[in-house]
Amino acid sequence: MSEGTTAFTPRVFSGIQPSGGLTLGNYLGAIKRFVDMQGSGIETIYCVVDMHAITVWQDPEALRRQTRELTAGYLAAGLDPTQSILFNQSQVPEHTQLAWIFNCVARMGWMNRMTQFKDKAGKHAEKASLGLLAYPALMAADILVYHATHVPVGEDQKQHVELTRDIAAKFNHDFKTEFFPMTEPVIEGAATRVMSLRDGSKKMSKSDPSDASRINMTDDADAIAKKIRKAKTDPEPLPETADGLKERPEARNLVNIYAALSGETVAEVMAQMGGKPFGEFKPLLADLAVDKLAPISSEMARYMQDPAEIDRILKDGATRARTIAAPILRKTYEIVGMVGA
Ligand code: TYM
């Protein structure tokens, strides 16, 4: 983690949308790293961003279930609600209140340039919800309503965190203040961009129509092993060193996944696995994945047996989150010139 904005106490914030099942990409790119940052002495705040999820249609029952399931995933992976603040976004109204102010700071051109918006809106941008366009301003509010200095995310969210800095900078400039920090994205490790198991040029995603393209955190041991055995590769054995992975996206992806799961560097993995044919490497990867993921998926199922306990954890987290967010929002209102703030 780099220094960040020195005038602000270091604080970590991140979030995940409850818009479908969790994938191995979410786990390695985000949740596992959230767990690593917990207990590092820095305050950690992790959110289930349900307000972001509804920028595209969500069935209400499914949204409720997915919100609880994502929380179960956080807990099963090792987030501890006594060490981190865990909550869902809609229970802390300060996020959307600050987002409105940021809607008035951010420029339309900035939003139109966001690659996630272009991908999600597709060719019919005029039919996308207004919320989908404003999405990054809400994300900036999520982060800045806590004066968060560090945001662990996967590679695909880098542009949004950079936009958060642009919004903070414009706000500070317009109101002649240094109120908001310049937040740093933290994009580290071997698995900042986990790719599809069927196509090494596409990101692993919960919205891919092919279930074989991803490992879901709810997959059982058999499903995990089968998907890895069937993962697309080229016919050559693994190269001897990491350099040889450059032009081989599928092989590189599997090695990156191995490294992230085992907690080793890619160079360390290549020292053991270099030269092995996929017929040997894939079963080793499958065993490692089952070893690391199956306990999480069974813990998730156990947490899901007690939704009232999950709801209690989210409510308690929201109360604690509000004690940080409310004074920052009040001060923002005051800076903007709202009477009564
Ligand atoms: P979301 O819900 O799409 O993804 C959650 C996190 O998982 C990471 N991720 C991946 N990492 C590596 N490889 C992949 N294939 C992969 N797929 C997903 C994402 O980079 C992300 O870190 N806009 C955010 C949610 C959000 C947020 C925030 C994040 C809302 N407010 C404030 C940080 C701070 C999103 O859509 O993530």
mmCIF file of C-alpha atoms and ligand atoms in Angstrom:
data_model
loop_
_atom_site.group_PDB
_atom_site.id
_atom_site.type_symbol
_atom_site.label_atom_id
_atom_site.label_comp_id
_atom_site.label_asym_id
_atom_site.label_seq_id
_atom_site.Cartn_x
_atom_site.Cartn_y
_atom_site.Cartn_z
ATOM 1 C CA MET A 1 0.000 0.000 0.000
ATOM 2 C CA SER A 2 1.429 3.409 -0.919
ATOM 3 C CA GLU A 3 1.344 6.497 1.257
ATOM 4 C CA GLY A 4 -1.923 8.016 0.030
ATOM 5 C CA THR A 5 -2.994 11.436 1.212
ATOM 6 C CA THR A 6 -0.865 12.152 4.220
ATOM 7 C CA ALA A 7 -3.122 14.678 5.952
ATOM 8 C CA PHE A 8 -5.849 12.061 6.390
ATOM 9 C CA THR A 9 -5.883 9.091 8.750
ATOM 10 C CA PRO A 10 -5.545 5.965 6.597
ATOM 11 C CA ARG A 11 -8.898 4.270 6.132
ATOM 12 C CA VAL A 12 -9.882 1.458 3.766
ATOM 13 C CA PHE A 13 -13.255 1.317 2.003
ATOM 14 C CA SER A 14 -14.510 -1.042 -0.684
ATOM 15 C CA GLY A 15 -17.752 -2.504 -1.956
ATOM 16 C CA ILE A 16 -19.266 -5.225 -4.097
ATOM 17 C CA GLN A 17 -22.608 -5.248 -5.910
ATOM 18 C CA PRO A 18 -25.157 -7.869 -4.829
ATOM 19 C CA SER A 19 -26.212 -8.254 -8.443
ATOM 20 C CA GLY A 20 -25.661 -11.993 -8.850
ATOM 21 C CA GLY A 21 -23.505 -14.733 -7.417
ATOM 22 C CA LEU A 22 -19.927 -14.127 -6.319
ATOM 23 C CA THR A 23 -17.194 -15.365 -8.668
ATOM 24 C CA LEU A 24 -13.595 -16.394 -8.138
ATOM 25 C CA GLY A 25 -12.746 -12.995 -9.709
ATOM 26 C CA ASN A 26 -14.590 -11.169 -6.920
ATOM 27 C CA TYR A 27 -12.921 -13.386 -4.343
ATOM 28 C CA LEU A 28 -9.321 -13.064 -5.564
ATOM 29 C CA GLY A 29 -9.592 -9.500 -6.892
ATOM 30 C CA ALA A 30 -11.481 -8.128 -3.907
ATOM 31 C CA ILE A 31 -12.710 -10.164 -0.915
ATOM 32 C CA LYS A 32 -9.482 -12.058 -0.206
ATOM 33 C CA ARG A 33 -7.630 -8.745 -0.273
ATOM 34 C CA PHE A 34 -10.257 -7.132 1.987
ATOM 35 C CA VAL A 35 -9.489 -9.902 4.496
ATOM 36 C CA ASP A 36 -5.730 -9.309 4.155
ATOM 37 C CA MET A 37 -6.193 -5.623 4.967
ATOM 38 C CA GLN A 38 -8.358 -6.325 7.987
ATOM 39 C CA GLY A 39 -6.309 -6.332 11.173
ATOM 40 C CA SER A 40 -3.451 -4.374 9.576
ATOM 41 C CA GLY A 41 -4.138 -1.639 12.114
ATOM 42 C CA ILE A 42 -6.070 0.454 9.582
ATOM 43 C CA GLU A 43 -9.835 0.883 9.898
ATOM 44 C CA THR A 44 -11.607 -1.224 7.247
ATOM 45 C CA ILE A 45 -15.128 -0.595 5.948
ATOM 46 C CA TYR A 46 -16.752 -3.029 3.498
ATOM 47 C CA CYS A 47 -20.099 -2.424 1.900
ATOM 48 C CA VAL A 48 -22.725 -4.385 -0.019
ATOM 49 C CA VAL A 49 -23.644 -1.764 -2.624
ATOM 50 C CA ASP A 50 -27.334 -2.489 -3.164
ATOM 51 C CA MET A 51 -28.011 1.043 -4.484
ATOM 52 C CA HIS A 52 -25.494 0.396 -7.251
ATOM 53 C CA ALA A 53 -27.061 -2.970 -8.055
ATOM 54 C CA ILE A 54 -30.421 -1.371 -8.916
ATOM 55 C CA THR A 55 -28.893 0.743 -11.693
ATOM 56 C CA VAL A 56 -29.896 -2.296 -13.753
ATOM 57 C CA TRP A 57 -33.123 -4.211 -13.085
ATOM 58 C CA GLN A 58 -33.088 -6.435 -9.979
ATOM 59 C CA ASP A 59 -35.923 -8.654 -8.921
ATOM 60 C CA PRO A 60 -36.723 -7.507 -5.329
ATOM 61 C CA GLU A 61 -36.681 -11.003 -3.801
ATOM 62 C CA ALA A 62 -33.456 -11.867 -5.620
ATOM 63 C CA LEU A 63 -31.878 -8.595 -4.455
ATOM 64 C CA ARG A 64 -32.704 -9.382 -0.824
ATOM 65 C CA ARG A 65 -31.296 -12.897 -1.157
ATOM 66 C CA GLN A 66 -28.141 -11.757 -2.984
ATOM 67 C CA THR A 67 -27.500 -9.028 -0.404
ATOM 68 C CA ARG A 68 -27.557 -11.642 2.355
ATOM 69 C CA GLU A 69 -25.548 -14.095 0.264
ATOM 70 C CA LEU A 70 -22.808 -11.553 -0.422
ATOM 71 C CA THR A 71 -22.677 -10.734 3.288
ATOM 72 C CA ALA A 72 -22.424 -14.476 3.993
ATOM 73 C CA GLY A 73 -19.529 -14.543 1.492
ATOM 74 C CA TYR A 74 -17.758 -11.702 3.316
ATOM 75 C CA LEU A 75 -18.136 -13.517 6.634
ATOM 76 C CA ALA A 76 -17.248 -16.970 5.263
ATOM 77 C CA ALA A 77 -14.078 -15.601 3.633
ATOM 78 C CA GLY A 78 -12.914 -14.234 6.975
ATOM 79 C CA LEU A 79 -14.241 -10.707 7.396
ATOM 80 C CA ASP A 80 -15.005 -10.221 11.054
ATOM 81 C CA PRO A 81 -17.791 -7.756 11.915
ATOM 82 C CA THR A 82 -16.013 -6.842 15.146
ATOM 83 C CA GLN A 83 -12.843 -5.873 13.228
ATOM 84 C CA SER A 84 -14.343 -4.404 10.048
ATOM 85 C CA ILE A 85 -17.522 -2.428 9.508
ATOM 86 C CA LEU A 86 -19.822 -4.523 7.279
ATOM 87 C CA PHE A 87 -23.122 -3.091 6.052
ATOM 88 C CA ASN A 88 -25.376 -2.560 3.052
ATOM 89 C CA GLN A 89 -25.346 0.820 1.349
ATOM 90 C CA SER A 90 -29.088 1.558 1.514
ATOM 91 C CA GLN A 91 -28.989 1.569 5.333
ATOM 92 C CA VAL A 92 -26.607 4.545 5.308
ATOM 93 C CA PRO A 93 -28.486 7.348 3.522
ATOM 94 C CA GLU A 94 -25.427 9.624 3.691
ATOM 95 C CA HIS A 95 -24.071 7.793 0.608
ATOM 96 C CA THR A 96 -26.903 8.905 -1.661
ATOM 97 C CA GLN A 97 -27.033 12.351 -0.070
ATOM 98 C CA LEU A 98 -23.372 12.984 -0.843
ATOM 99 C CA ALA A 99 -23.867 11.392 -4.269
ATOM 100 C CA TRP A 100 -26.359 14.138 -5.146
ATOM 101 C CA ILE A 101 -23.784 16.806 -4.349
ATOM 102 C CA PHE A 102 -21.267 14.918 -6.495
ATOM 103 C CA ASN A 103 -23.814 14.681 -9.327
ATOM 104 C CA CYS A 104 -23.601 18.460 -9.336
ATOM 105 C CA VAL A 105 -19.777 18.465 -9.255
ATOM 106 C CA ALA A 106 -19.045 15.759 -11.861
ATOM 107 C CA ARG A 107 -19.448 16.613 -15.545
ATOM 108 C CA MET A 108 -21.545 14.673 -18.064
ATOM 109 C CA GLY A 109 -18.490 14.212 -20.291
ATOM 110 C CA TRP A 110 -16.641 12.411 -17.478
ATOM 111 C CA MET A 111 -19.500 9.969 -17.028
ATOM 112 C CA ASN A 112 -19.864 9.327 -20.756
ATOM 113 C CA ARG A 113 -16.209 8.287 -20.918
ATOM 114 C CA MET A 114 -16.511 5.521 -18.314
ATOM 115 C CA THR A 115 -15.812 2.147 -19.929
ATOM 116 C CA GLN A 116 -18.101 0.271 -17.503
ATOM 117 C CA PHE A 117 -20.983 2.536 -18.547
ATOM 118 C CA LYS A 118 -20.213 1.981 -22.227
ATOM 119 C CA ASP A 119 -20.023 -1.804 -21.701
ATOM 120 C CA LYS A 120 -23.205 -2.012 -19.669
ATOM 121 C CA ALA A 121 -25.268 0.471 -21.659
ATOM 122 C CA GLY A 122 -24.143 -1.051 -24.953
ATOM 123 C CA LYS A 123 -25.504 0.390 -28.175
ATOM 124 C CA HIS A 124 -28.671 1.686 -26.528
ATOM 125 C CA ALA A 125 -27.274 4.247 -24.103
ATOM 126 C CA GLU A 126 -30.495 6.300 -24.305
ATOM 127 C CA LYS A 127 -32.381 3.334 -22.820
ATOM 128 C CA ALA A 128 -29.967 2.914 -19.869
ATOM 129 C CA SER A 129 -31.146 4.210 -16.504
ATOM 130 C CA LEU A 130 -29.995 7.646 -15.395
ATOM 131 C CA GLY A 131 -28.613 5.844 -12.337
ATOM 132 C CA LEU A 132 -26.275 3.782 -14.528
ATOM 133 C CA LEU A 133 -24.743 6.970 -15.919
ATOM 134 C CA ALA A 134 -24.465 8.551 -12.442
ATOM 135 C CA TYR A 135 -23.116 5.297 -10.941
ATOM 136 C CA PRO A 136 -19.494 6.533 -10.564
ATOM 137 C CA ALA A 137 -20.616 9.631 -8.618
ATOM 138 C CA LEU A 138 -22.347 7.343 -6.104
ATOM 139 C CA MET A 139 -19.185 5.260 -5.944
ATOM 140 C CA ALA A 140 -17.164 8.415 -5.243
ATOM 141 C CA ALA A 141 -19.636 9.256 -2.469
ATOM 142 C CA ASP A 142 -19.283 5.732 -0.988
ATOM 143 C CA ILE A 143 -15.566 6.296 -0.680
ATOM 144 C CA LEU A 144 -15.421 9.972 0.231
ATOM 145 C CA VAL A 145 -18.236 9.981 2.797
ATOM 146 C CA TYR A 146 -15.674 8.122 4.971
ATOM 147 C CA HIS A 147 -12.662 10.144 3.784
ATOM 148 C CA ALA A 148 -11.290 6.749 2.747
ATOM 149 C CA THR A 149 -7.663 6.925 1.636
ATOM 150 C CA HIS A 150 -7.282 3.427 0.136
ATOM 151 C CA VAL A 151 -9.666 1.370 -1.983
ATOM 152 C CA PRO A 152 -8.787 -2.266 -2.762
ATOM 153 C CA VAL A 153 -10.357 -3.224 -6.095
ATOM 154 C CA GLY A 154 -9.737 -5.311 -9.188
ATOM 155 C CA GLU A 155 -8.243 -3.744 -12.315
ATOM 156 C CA ASP A 156 -11.686 -3.050 -13.858
ATOM 157 C CA GLN A 157 -12.528 -0.482 -11.151
ATOM 158 C CA LYS A 158 -9.378 1.607 -11.579
ATOM 159 C CA GLN A 159 -11.062 4.156 -13.821
ATOM 160 C CA HIS A 160 -13.835 4.685 -11.267
ATOM 161 C CA VAL A 161 -11.376 5.306 -8.442
ATOM 162 C CA GLU A 162 -9.516 7.770 -10.653
ATOM 163 C CA LEU A 163 -12.811 9.540 -11.295
ATOM 164 C CA THR A 164 -13.319 9.669 -7.525
ATOM 165 C CA ARG A 165 -10.065 11.627 -7.316
ATOM 166 C CA ASP A 166 -11.249 13.948 -10.096
ATOM 167 C CA ILE A 167 -14.495 14.613 -8.225
ATOM 168 C CA ALA A 168 -12.635 15.224 -4.944
ATOM 169 C CA ALA A 169 -10.204 17.569 -6.699
ATOM 170 C CA LYS A 170 -12.966 19.554 -8.410
ATOM 171 C CA PHE A 171 -14.960 19.841 -5.182
ATOM 172 C CA ASN A 172 -11.860 20.998 -3.284
ATOM 173 C CA HIS A 173 -11.008 23.465 -6.049
ATOM 174 C CA ASP A 174 -14.546 24.854 -6.508
ATOM 175 C CA PHE A 175 -15.067 25.388 -2.779
ATOM 176 C CA LYS A 176 -11.456 26.399 -2.052
ATOM 177 C CA THR A 177 -10.968 23.669 0.523
ATOM 178 C CA GLU A 178 -8.856 20.569 1.142
ATOM 179 C CA PHE A 179 -11.821 18.696 2.571
ATOM 180 C CA PHE A 180 -11.705 15.476 0.519
ATOM 181 C CA PRO A 181 -8.633 13.209 0.240
ATOM 182 C CA MET A 182 -7.058 11.993 -2.998
ATOM 183 C CA THR A 183 -7.956 8.332 -2.595
ATOM 184 C CA GLU A 184 -5.549 5.679 -3.864
ATOM 185 C CA PRO A 185 -6.771 2.567 -5.661
ATOM 186 C CA VAL A 186 -4.993 -0.518 -4.277
ATOM 187 C CA ILE A 187 -4.690 -2.985 -7.164
ATOM 188 C CA GLU A 188 -2.162 -5.583 -6.064
ATOM 189 C CA GLY A 189 -1.340 -9.269 -6.328
ATOM 190 C CA ALA A 190 -1.467 -11.895 -9.058
ATOM 191 C CA ALA A 191 -5.226 -11.817 -9.630
ATOM 192 C CA THR A 192 -6.235 -8.212 -10.256
ATOM 193 C CA ARG A 193 -7.939 -9.357 -13.459
ATOM 194 C CA VAL A 194 -9.110 -12.980 -13.412
ATOM 195 C CA MET A 195 -10.108 -14.024 -16.919
ATOM 196 C CA SER A 196 -12.881 -16.290 -18.220
ATOM 197 C CA LEU A 197 -12.022 -20.011 -18.174
ATOM 198 C CA ARG A 198 -13.447 -20.256 -21.709
ATOM 199 C CA ASP A 199 -11.780 -17.209 -23.271
ATOM 200 C CA GLY A 200 -8.533 -15.732 -21.966
ATOM 201 C CA SER A 201 -9.312 -12.345 -23.510
ATOM 202 C CA LYS A 202 -12.521 -11.812 -21.486
ATOM 203 C CA LYS A 203 -12.865 -10.961 -17.794
ATOM 204 C CA MET A 204 -14.403 -13.625 -15.554
ATOM 205 C CA SER A 205 -17.841 -12.216 -14.827
ATOM 206 C CA LYS A 206 -21.078 -13.151 -13.121
ATOM 207 C CA SER A 207 -22.969 -11.899 -16.167
ATOM 208 C CA ASP A 208 -21.257 -14.237 -18.693
ATOM 209 C CA PRO A 209 -23.977 -16.494 -20.150
ATOM 210 C CA SER A 210 -21.658 -19.537 -19.894
ATOM 211 C CA ASP A 211 -21.472 -20.955 -16.351
ATOM 212 C CA ALA A 212 -18.348 -22.903 -17.416
ATOM 213 C CA SER A 213 -16.560 -19.538 -17.886
ATOM 214 C CA ARG A 214 -16.413 -18.871 -14.154
ATOM 215 C CA ILE A 215 -16.046 -20.466 -10.764
ATOM 216 C CA ASN A 216 -18.902 -19.396 -8.512
ATOM 217 C CA MET A 217 -18.266 -19.147 -4.792
ATOM 218 C CA THR A 218 -21.276 -21.419 -4.296
ATOM 219 C CA ASP A 219 -19.868 -24.183 -6.574
ATOM 220 C CA ASP A 220 -19.175 -27.485 -4.815
ATOM 221 C CA ALA A 221 -15.883 -29.384 -5.022
ATOM 222 C CA ASP A 222 -16.973 -31.431 -8.067
ATOM 223 C CA ALA A 223 -18.080 -28.392 -10.046
ATOM 224 C CA ILE A 224 -14.855 -26.504 -9.242
ATOM 225 C CA ALA A 225 -12.641 -29.431 -10.289
ATOM 226 C CA LYS A 226 -14.644 -30.058 -13.468
ATOM 227 C CA LYS A 227 -14.516 -26.413 -14.594
ATOM 228 C CA ILE A 228 -10.750 -26.290 -14.088
ATOM 229 C CA ARG A 229 -10.209 -29.585 -15.953
ATOM 230 C CA LYS A 230 -12.261 -28.207 -18.852
ATOM 231 C CA ALA A 231 -10.694 -24.724 -18.832
ATOM 232 C CA LYS A 232 -9.517 -23.662 -22.273
ATOM 233 C CA THR A 233 -5.745 -23.832 -22.786
ATOM 234 C CA ASP A 234 -3.279 -24.080 -25.664
ATOM 235 C CA PRO A 235 -1.661 -27.471 -26.367
ATOM 236 C CA GLU A 236 1.877 -26.562 -25.192
ATOM 237 C CA PRO A 237 3.098 -27.417 -21.671
ATOM 238 C CA LEU A 238 3.640 -24.514 -19.254
ATOM 239 C CA PRO A 239 6.727 -22.463 -20.122
ATOM 240 C CA GLU A 240 9.784 -22.618 -17.857
ATOM 241 C CA THR A 241 9.500 -19.021 -16.651
ATOM 242 C CA ALA A 242 6.880 -16.271 -16.234
ATOM 243 C CA ASP A 243 8.245 -14.521 -19.334
ATOM 244 C CA GLY A 244 6.924 -17.350 -21.497
ATOM 245 C CA LEU A 245 3.363 -16.625 -20.333
ATOM 246 C CA LYS A 246 3.204 -13.252 -22.078
ATOM 247 C CA GLU A 247 1.532 -14.374 -25.292
ATOM 248 C CA ARG A 248 -0.478 -17.182 -23.669
ATOM 249 C CA PRO A 249 -3.501 -15.584 -21.968
ATOM 250 C CA GLU A 250 -5.212 -18.832 -20.891
ATOM 251 C CA ALA A 251 -2.047 -20.328 -19.405
ATOM 252 C CA ARG A 252 -1.230 -17.017 -17.730
ATOM 253 C CA ASN A 253 -4.703 -16.838 -16.199
ATOM 254 C CA LEU A 254 -4.462 -20.320 -14.662
ATOM 255 C CA VAL A 255 -0.995 -19.587 -13.270
ATOM 256 C CA ASN A 256 -2.219 -16.269 -11.838
ATOM 257 C CA ILE A 257 -5.150 -18.050 -10.194
ATOM 258 C CA TYR A 258 -2.764 -20.642 -8.738
ATOM 259 C CA ALA A 259 -0.475 -17.919 -7.371
ATOM 260 C CA ALA A 260 -3.311 -15.911 -5.840
ATOM 261 C CA LEU A 261 -4.852 -18.994 -4.211
ATOM 262 C CA SER A 262 -1.558 -20.316 -2.855
ATOM 263 C CA GLY A 263 -0.319 -16.895 -1.736
ATOM 264 C CA GLU A 264 2.862 -17.253 -3.811
ATOM 265 C CA THR A 265 4.295 -15.004 -6.491
ATOM 266 C CA VAL A 266 3.975 -15.998 -10.141
ATOM 267 C CA ALA A 267 7.774 -16.550 -10.211
ATOM 268 C CA GLU A 268 7.518 -18.953 -7.265
ATOM 269 C CA VAL A 269 4.710 -20.879 -8.958
ATOM 270 C CA MET A 270 6.705 -21.098 -12.195
ATOM 271 C CA ALA A 271 9.721 -22.425 -10.286
ATOM 272 C CA GLN A 272 7.596 -25.438 -9.272
ATOM 273 C CA MET A 273 5.287 -25.792 -12.263
ATOM 274 C CA GLY A 274 7.384 -24.621 -15.234
ATOM 275 C CA GLY A 275 7.466 -27.229 -18.022
ATOM 276 C CA LYS A 276 4.536 -29.289 -16.719
ATOM 277 C CA PRO A 277 1.869 -30.250 -19.247
ATOM 278 C CA PHE A 278 -1.681 -29.049 -18.464
ATOM 279 C CA GLY A 279 -2.626 -32.678 -17.799
ATOM 280 C CA GLU A 280 -0.458 -32.417 -14.681
ATOM 281 C CA PHE A 281 -0.924 -28.751 -13.775
ATOM 282 C CA LYS A 282 -4.715 -28.652 -13.969
ATOM 283 C CA PRO A 283 -5.325 -31.390 -11.358
ATOM 284 C CA LEU A 284 -2.917 -29.602 -8.988
ATOM 285 C CA LEU A 285 -4.764 -26.331 -9.544
ATOM 286 C CA ALA A 286 -8.121 -28.082 -9.085
ATOM 287 C CA ASP A 287 -6.974 -29.585 -5.751
ATOM 288 C CA LEU A 288 -5.702 -26.211 -4.550
ATOM 289 C CA ALA A 289 -8.913 -24.439 -5.607
ATOM 290 C CA VAL A 290 -11.120 -27.029 -3.910
ATOM 291 C CA ASP A 291 -8.950 -26.875 -0.808
ATOM 292 C CA LYS A 292 -9.277 -23.082 -0.546
ATOM 293 C CA LEU A 293 -12.792 -22.522 -1.872
ATOM 294 C CA ALA A 294 -14.894 -25.460 -0.684
ATOM 295 C CA PRO A 295 -14.643 -24.460 3.018
ATOM 296 C CA ILE A 296 -15.773 -20.926 2.095
ATOM 297 C CA SER A 297 -18.748 -22.171 0.119
ATOM 298 C CA SER A 298 -19.856 -24.478 2.949
ATOM 299 C CA GLU A 299 -19.442 -21.658 5.503
ATOM 300 C CA MET A 300 -21.532 -19.412 3.231
ATOM 301 C CA ALA A 301 -24.281 -22.030 3.197
ATOM 302 C CA ARG A 302 -24.109 -22.221 6.990
ATOM 303 C CA TYR A 303 -24.467 -18.429 7.370
ATOM 304 C CA MET A 304 -27.389 -18.478 4.936
ATOM 305 C CA GLN A 305 -29.273 -20.734 7.364
ATOM 306 C CA ASP A 306 -29.556 -17.759 9.705
ATOM 307 C CA PRO A 307 -30.642 -14.693 7.705
ATOM 308 C CA ALA A 308 -31.742 -12.893 10.899
ATOM 309 C CA GLU A 309 -28.145 -12.961 12.142
ATOM 310 C CA ILE A 310 -26.912 -11.582 8.801
ATOM 311 C CA ASP A 311 -29.488 -8.778 8.992
ATOM 312 C CA ARG A 312 -28.386 -7.995 12.540
ATOM 313 C CA ILE A 313 -24.729 -7.763 11.457
ATOM 314 C CA LEU A 314 -25.647 -5.405 8.569
ATOM 315 C CA LYS A 315 -27.765 -3.188 10.804
ATOM 316 C CA ASP A 316 -25.082 -2.937 13.456
ATOM 317 C CA GLY A 317 -22.475 -2.171 10.762
ATOM 318 C CA ALA A 318 -24.721 0.542 9.302
ATOM 319 C CA THR A 319 -25.074 2.217 12.705
ATOM 320 C CA ARG A 320 -21.300 2.294 13.098
ATOM 321 C CA ALA A 321 -20.790 3.489 9.524
ATOM 322 C CA ARG A 322 -23.204 6.383 10.088
ATOM 323 C CA THR A 323 -21.206 7.662 13.056
ATOM 324 C CA ILE A 324 -18.344 8.300 10.584
ATOM 325 C CA ALA A 325 -20.399 9.354 7.563
ATOM 326 C CA ALA A 326 -22.886 11.748 9.200
ATOM 327 C CA PRO A 327 -20.360 14.375 10.419
ATOM 328 C CA ILE A 328 -18.532 14.298 7.052
ATOM 329 C CA LEU A 329 -21.817 14.834 5.190
ATOM 330 C CA ARG A 330 -22.836 17.632 7.592
ATOM 331 C CA LYS A 331 -19.524 19.406 7.020
ATOM 332 C CA THR A 332 -19.939 18.958 3.241
ATOM 333 C CA TYR A 333 -23.395 20.594 3.412
ATOM 334 C CA GLU A 334 -21.912 23.449 5.387
ATOM 335 C CA ILE A 335 -19.129 23.944 2.805
ATOM 336 C CA VAL A 336 -21.716 23.912 -0.012
ATOM 337 C CA GLY A 337 -23.885 26.494 1.786
ATOM 338 C CA MET A 338 -26.889 24.518 2.968
ATOM 339 C CA VAL A 339 -28.746 26.284 5.796
ATOM 340 C CA GLY A 340 -29.286 24.110 8.874
ATOM 341 C CA ALA A 341 -26.207 21.959 8.331
HETATM 342 P P1 TYM B 1 -18.254 -5.382 -8.764
HETATM 343 O O1 TYM B 1 -19.398 -5.702 -7.877
HETATM 344 O O2 TYM B 1 -18.406 -5.541 -10.221
HETATM 345 O O3 TYM B 1 -16.989 -6.252 -8.343
HETATM 346 C C1 TYM B 1 -16.544 -6.286 -7.007
HETATM 347 C C2 TYM B 1 -15.031 -6.356 -6.923
HETATM 348 O O4 TYM B 1 -14.561 -7.527 -7.584
HETATM 349 C C3 TYM B 1 -13.565 -7.169 -8.535
HETATM 350 N N1 TYM B 1 -13.660 -8.081 -9.675
HETATM 351 C C4 TYM B 1 -12.599 -8.733 -10.194
HETATM 352 N N2 TYM B 1 -11.309 -8.745 -9.846
HETATM 353 C C5 TYM B 1 -10.471 -9.522 -10.563
HETATM 354 N N3 TYM B 1 -10.888 -10.281 -11.625
HETATM 355 C C6 TYM B 1 -12.185 -10.286 -12.011
HETATM 356 N N4 TYM B 1 -12.587 -11.042 -13.029
HETATM 357 C C7 TYM B 1 -13.108 -9.490 -11.278
HETATM 358 N N5 TYM B 1 -14.455 -9.272 -11.376
HETATM 359 C C8 TYM B 1 -14.761 -8.405 -10.393
HETATM 360 C C9 TYM B 1 -13.905 -5.743 -8.930
HETATM 361 O O5 TYM B 1 -12.794 -5.071 -9.478
HETATM 362 C C10 TYM B 1 -14.341 -5.167 -7.600
HETATM 363 O O6 TYM B 1 -13.225 -4.777 -6.835
HETATM 364 N N6 TYM B 1 -18.288 -0.384 -8.838
HETATM 365 C C11 TYM B 1 -17.900 -1.568 -8.054
HETATM 366 C C12 TYM B 1 -18.582 -1.626 -6.702
HETATM 367 C C13 TYM B 1 -18.413 -0.414 -5.860
HETATM 368 C C14 TYM B 1 -17.230 -0.005 -5.199
HETATM 369 C C15 TYM B 1 -17.572 1.184 -4.486
HETATM 370 C C16 TYM B 1 -15.931 -0.523 -5.140
HETATM 371 C C17 TYM B 1 -19.370 0.510 -5.574
HETATM 372 N N7 TYM B 1 -18.878 1.469 -4.725
HETATM 373 C C18 TYM B 1 -16.620 1.878 -3.724
HETATM 374 C C19 TYM B 1 -14.996 0.165 -4.363
HETATM 375 C C20 TYM B 1 -15.339 1.347 -3.666
HETATM 376 C C21 TYM B 1 -18.293 -2.806 -8.852
HETATM 377 O O7 TYM B 1 -19.124 -2.794 -9.705
HETATM 378 O O8 TYM B 1 -17.694 -3.926 -8.420
#
